[in-house]
Coordinates of C-alpha atoms in Angstrom, one line a residue:
M1 CA -48.5 52.1 3.1
R2 CA -46.7 51.0 6.4
S3 CA -48.1 52.4 9.9
A4 CA -45.9 54.6 12.4
D5 CA -44.2 52.0 14.0
G6 CA -43.3 50.2 10.5
R7 CA -45.8 47.5 10.4
A8 CA -47.8 46.7 7.4
P9 CA -51.6 47.3 7.8
P10 CA -53.7 44.1 7.9
A11 CA -55.2 42.8 4.9
P12 CA -59.1 43.7 4.1
Q13 CA -61.0 41.3 5.9
P14 CA -63.6 39.9 3.3
F15 CA -67.4 39.7 4.0
D16 CA -70.2 37.3 2.6
G17 CA -72.7 39.6 2.6
L18 CA -73.9 43.3 2.6
I19 CA -77.0 44.9 4.2
L20 CA -77.4 48.2 2.5
D21 CA -79.1 51.2 3.6
V22 CA -81.1 53.3 1.1
D23 CA -81.6 57.1 1.8
G24 CA -78.1 58.7 2.2
T25 CA -76.3 55.4 1.1
L26 CA -77.8 54.0 -2.1
L27 CA -79.8 57.3 -3.2
V28 CA -79.9 60.8 -2.1
H29 CA -82.8 62.3 -2.8
D30 CA -83.8 59.5 -5.4
R31 CA -80.7 59.8 -7.3
A32 CA -78.2 57.1 -7.2
V33 CA -75.1 57.5 -5.3
P34 CA -72.2 57.1 -7.9
G35 CA -70.9 53.9 -8.1
A36 CA -73.7 52.2 -6.2
A37 CA -75.1 50.5 -9.4
E38 CA -71.6 49.1 -10.0
L39 CA -71.2 48.0 -6.7
L40 CA -74.7 45.8 -6.8
A41 CA -73.9 44.4 -10.4
R42 CA -70.7 42.9 -9.2
C43 CA -72.3 41.6 -6.2
S44 CA -74.9 40.0 -8.3
R45 CA -72.3 38.7 -11.0
R46 CA -70.4 37.2 -7.9
G47 CA -73.6 35.8 -6.5
L48 CA -72.8 37.7 -3.4
P49 CA -76.1 38.2 -0.9
V50 CA -77.2 41.6 -0.7
R51 CA -80.3 42.8 1.3
I52 CA -81.5 46.5 1.1
V53 CA -83.1 47.8 4.3
T54 CA -84.8 51.1 5.1
N55 CA -87.1 52.7 7.6
T56 CA -89.6 54.2 4.8
T57 CA -93.0 53.8 6.1
R58 CA -94.4 56.3 3.0
R59 CA -93.7 53.3 0.3
S60 CA -94.7 49.8 0.2
R61 CA -91.8 47.4 -0.6
A62 CA -92.7 47.0 -4.2
S63 CA -92.5 51.1 -4.5
T64 CA -89.2 51.3 -2.9
A65 CA -87.6 48.7 -5.5
A66 CA -89.2 50.3 -8.2
A67 CA -87.7 54.0 -6.9
L68 CA -84.4 51.9 -7.0
R69 CA -85.0 50.6 -10.4
G70 CA -85.6 54.3 -11.3
A71 CA -82.5 55.5 -10.2
G72 CA -80.7 52.6 -12.3
L73 CA -80.1 50.2 -9.5
G74 CA -80.9 46.9 -10.2
V75 CA -83.1 45.7 -7.5
S76 CA -85.8 43.1 -7.2
D77 CA -88.8 43.7 -4.9
D78 CA -87.6 40.5 -2.8
L79 CA -84.2 42.3 -2.0
V80 CA -86.0 44.9 -0.1
L81 CA -86.5 44.5 3.8
Q82 CA -88.9 47.2 5.4
P83 CA -90.3 47.6 8.9
A84 CA -94.2 46.9 7.6
V85 CA -92.7 43.4 6.8
L86 CA -91.7 42.4 10.3
A87 CA -94.6 44.2 11.9
R88 CA -97.0 41.9 9.7
R89 CA -95.1 39.0 10.7
R90 CA -95.0 40.1 14.6
I91 CA -98.9 40.8 14.6
L92 CA -99.6 37.5 12.8
E93 CA -97.4 35.1 14.8
S94 CA -98.9 36.9 18.1
G95 CA -102.5 35.4 17.2
R96 CA -104.5 38.8 17.5
R97 CA -104.6 40.6 14.3
R98 CA -107.0 43.2 15.4
T99 CA -105.0 46.3 14.4
G100 CA -105.3 50.3 14.6
L101 CA -103.6 51.5 11.6
L102 CA -101.8 54.9 11.5
V103 CA -99.6 54.0 8.5
P104 CA -99.9 55.2 4.8
D105 CA -102.3 53.8 2.3
E106 CA -99.4 52.4 0.4
V107 CA -97.8 50.7 3.1
R108 CA -101.0 48.5 3.6
K109 CA -100.3 46.4 0.7
D110 CA -97.3 44.9 3.1
L111 CA -99.9 44.3 5.6
E112 CA -102.0 41.6 4.2
G113 CA -103.8 39.2 6.6
L114 CA -104.2 42.0 9.4
E115 CA -107.9 43.0 10.7
E116 CA -108.2 46.7 10.8
E117 CA -110.1 47.6 13.8
R118 CA -111.3 51.1 14.6
H119 CA -112.9 50.5 18.3
R120 CA -110.9 47.9 20.2
P121 CA -107.7 46.9 18.6
D122 CA -105.1 44.6 20.2
W123 CA -102.6 46.7 18.4
V124 CA -101.6 50.3 17.3
L125 CA -99.1 50.2 14.4
V126 CA -97.7 53.5 13.7
G127 CA -95.6 54.5 10.5
D128 CA -95.1 57.9 9.0
I129 CA -98.9 59.6 7.8
G130 CA -97.2 63.1 7.6
R131 CA -99.9 65.9 7.7
R132 CA -102.5 63.3 8.9
F133 CA -101.1 63.4 11.9
D134 CA -103.5 65.6 14.0
F135 CA -105.4 65.5 17.3
D136 CA -108.0 63.6 16.0
S137 CA -105.9 60.6 14.6
L138 CA -103.4 60.8 18.0
N139 CA -106.1 60.8 20.1
A140 CA -107.7 57.8 18.8
A141 CA -104.6 56.0 19.1
F142 CA -104.3 57.3 22.7
G143 CA -107.7 55.8 23.3
W144 CA -107.0 52.4 21.6
L145 CA -103.6 52.3 23.9
R146 CA -105.8 53.1 27.1
G147 CA -108.1 50.0 26.2
G148 CA -105.2 48.1 26.2
A149 CA -103.6 47.9 22.7
R150 CA -100.0 47.4 22.3
L151 CA -98.1 49.9 20.6
L152 CA -96.0 48.8 17.8
A153 CA -93.8 51.4 15.9
L154 CA -92.5 50.7 12.5
H155 CA -89.5 53.2 13.0
K156 CA -88.8 55.9 15.6
N157 CA -87.0 58.3 13.4
P158 CA -87.4 62.0 15.0
C159 CA -87.3 63.5 11.5
W160 CA -86.2 63.1 8.1
Q161 CA -85.5 65.4 4.9
P162 CA -88.1 64.5 2.0
S163 CA -85.8 67.2 -0.4
A164 CA -83.2 69.8 -0.2
E165 CA -85.9 72.2 -1.0
E166 CA -88.3 71.3 1.7
G167 CA -85.6 70.8 4.7
W168 CA -85.9 68.6 7.5
V169 CA -89.4 67.7 8.7
L170 CA -90.9 65.5 11.8
D171 CA -91.2 61.8 11.4
A172 CA -93.3 59.0 12.9
G173 CA -90.9 58.8 16.1
A174 CA -92.0 62.2 17.1
F175 CA -95.3 61.2 17.5
V176 CA -94.8 57.5 18.9
A177 CA -93.0 59.1 21.4
A178 CA -96.3 61.5 22.1
L179 CA -98.3 58.5 22.6
E180 CA -96.1 56.7 24.7
Y181 CA -96.0 59.6 27.1
G182 CA -99.5 60.6 27.0
A183 CA -100.6 56.6 27.4
S184 CA -97.7 55.6 29.9
V185 CA -96.5 52.8 27.5
T186 CA -93.5 51.8 25.8
A187 CA -93.4 50.8 22.1
E188 CA -92.1 47.8 20.6
V189 CA -90.0 49.0 17.6
V190 CA -89.7 46.8 14.6
G191 CA -87.6 49.2 12.0
K192 CA -83.9 50.0 12.4
P193 CA -82.1 50.2 14.9
S194 CA -83.9 47.2 16.3
P195 CA -81.5 44.1 16.1
T196 CA -84.8 41.8 15.0
F197 CA -84.9 44.0 11.8
F198 CA -81.4 43.2 10.9
E199 CA -82.0 39.5 12.1
L200 CA -84.7 39.3 9.6
A201 CA -82.0 40.3 7.0
L202 CA -79.9 37.6 8.0
R203 CA -82.0 35.0 8.5
D204 CA -82.9 35.9 4.6
M205 CA -79.4 35.5 3.6
G206 CA -78.7 32.7 5.5
L207 CA -75.5 34.0 6.6
A208 CA -74.1 34.6 10.0
A209 CA -73.7 38.0 11.8
D210 CA -70.5 38.4 11.7
R211 CA -70.1 37.5 8.0
V212 CA -72.0 40.5 7.2
L213 CA -71.3 44.2 6.8
V214 CA -74.1 46.6 7.5
V215 CA -73.5 49.7 5.5
G216 CA -75.5 53.0 6.3
D217 CA -75.1 57.0 7.1
D218 CA -76.9 56.9 10.4
V219 CA -74.9 55.9 13.5
A220 CA -77.6 54.9 15.6
S221 CA -79.9 52.9 13.0
D222 CA -77.3 51.7 10.9
G223 CA -74.2 51.5 13.0
R224 CA -75.6 50.8 16.7
G225 CA -78.2 48.7 15.3
G226 CA -76.1 46.7 13.2
A227 CA -73.8 46.0 15.5
S228 CA -76.5 45.1 18.4
A229 CA -77.6 42.3 16.0
G230 CA -73.8 41.2 15.5
C231 CA -73.1 42.3 12.4
R232 CA -69.7 44.3 11.2
T233 CA -70.4 47.9 10.4
A234 CA -69.4 50.7 7.9
L235 CA -70.8 54.3 8.0
V236 CA -70.4 56.2 4.5
R237 CA -70.1 60.1 4.4
T238 CA -72.9 60.6 1.4
G239 CA -75.9 61.2 4.0
K240 CA -76.4 62.1 7.5
F241 CA -72.7 61.2 8.5
R242 CA -70.0 63.4 8.0
G243 CA -67.3 61.7 9.8
S244 CA -66.9 63.7 13.3
A245 CA -66.0 61.9 16.5
A246 CA -69.0 64.3 17.9
E247 CA -71.5 62.2 15.5
L248 CA -70.1 58.6 16.7
S249 CA -70.5 59.4 20.3
G250 CA -68.3 56.6 21.4
F251 CA -69.3 54.2 18.7
E252 CA -66.7 52.8 16.5
P253 CA -67.6 51.2 13.3
D254 CA -65.4 48.7 11.4
L255 CA -64.9 51.0 8.7
V256 CA -65.6 54.5 7.7
L257 CA -66.1 55.0 3.7
G258 CA -66.7 58.0 1.3
S259 CA -69.4 56.0 -0.2
V260 CA -70.6 52.5 -1.5
A261 CA -68.4 52.8 -3.9
D262 CA -65.3 52.3 -1.8
L263 CA -66.5 48.5 -1.3
E264 CA -64.8 45.8 -3.7
V265 CA -66.2 42.7 -4.7
V266 CA -63.3 40.3 -4.7
P267 CA -63.2 36.5 -5.5
W268 CA -63.8 35.4 -2.0
G269 CA -66.1 38.1 -1.2
M270 CA -66.2 41.9 -0.6
A271 CA -63.7 43.9 0.9
P272 CA -63.0 47.9 1.4
L273 CA -60.5 49.4 -1.2

């Protein structure tokens, strides 16, 4: 198909690797998006690097991989990257391991080597603990921060939708913001849209940022976050994003797709259909 001025459109630009979001991109309410399993299988057959990233703090890395496999997606644990993986690395590299933990018990599996401290921690690590966010838990964290601890947020998502029936609920970001305001501190964020999070995935794959496509359904976390790390980006319409200019707010992704099924694996890499 030619453009209005008669010129043929440019050939699809191939990519050497994919960074794929989970909720709204590969899964919708824990069910696989049609075509997602086939895409992952084609990437595997071609030996094309893929990393699967999510801001979830309610599941461990192994549990997320198991949920993907349960939905019919062929994913090994090592392909999944979550904020807790980077948070653990950040704290251990600081040489100060004493940490006040406001994270689900499941996520503690990914925090091996950290020393939980309930009195004078060096770090306060916050994930989504749901109904356990109450005055006592937040006030304890406030006290740790007033005592000099640094605030490390697994992410700052303000809300999320556990299921269609439950609707939207507050996420960890709302409580991180409360701690920032109350203790007059600024959180260091390790999950999306932090460029550091995407750089972890790039190092894992051994690829340059401009050869990798980040695919997700969130303009801020996946679109702007991926672009800030130097990656190319694609937004899909199977989750939050619906394709309107208002949603983009001036951001221009490289691609807008109906779903991940619109990506084709070709002999030299990947390209949009």
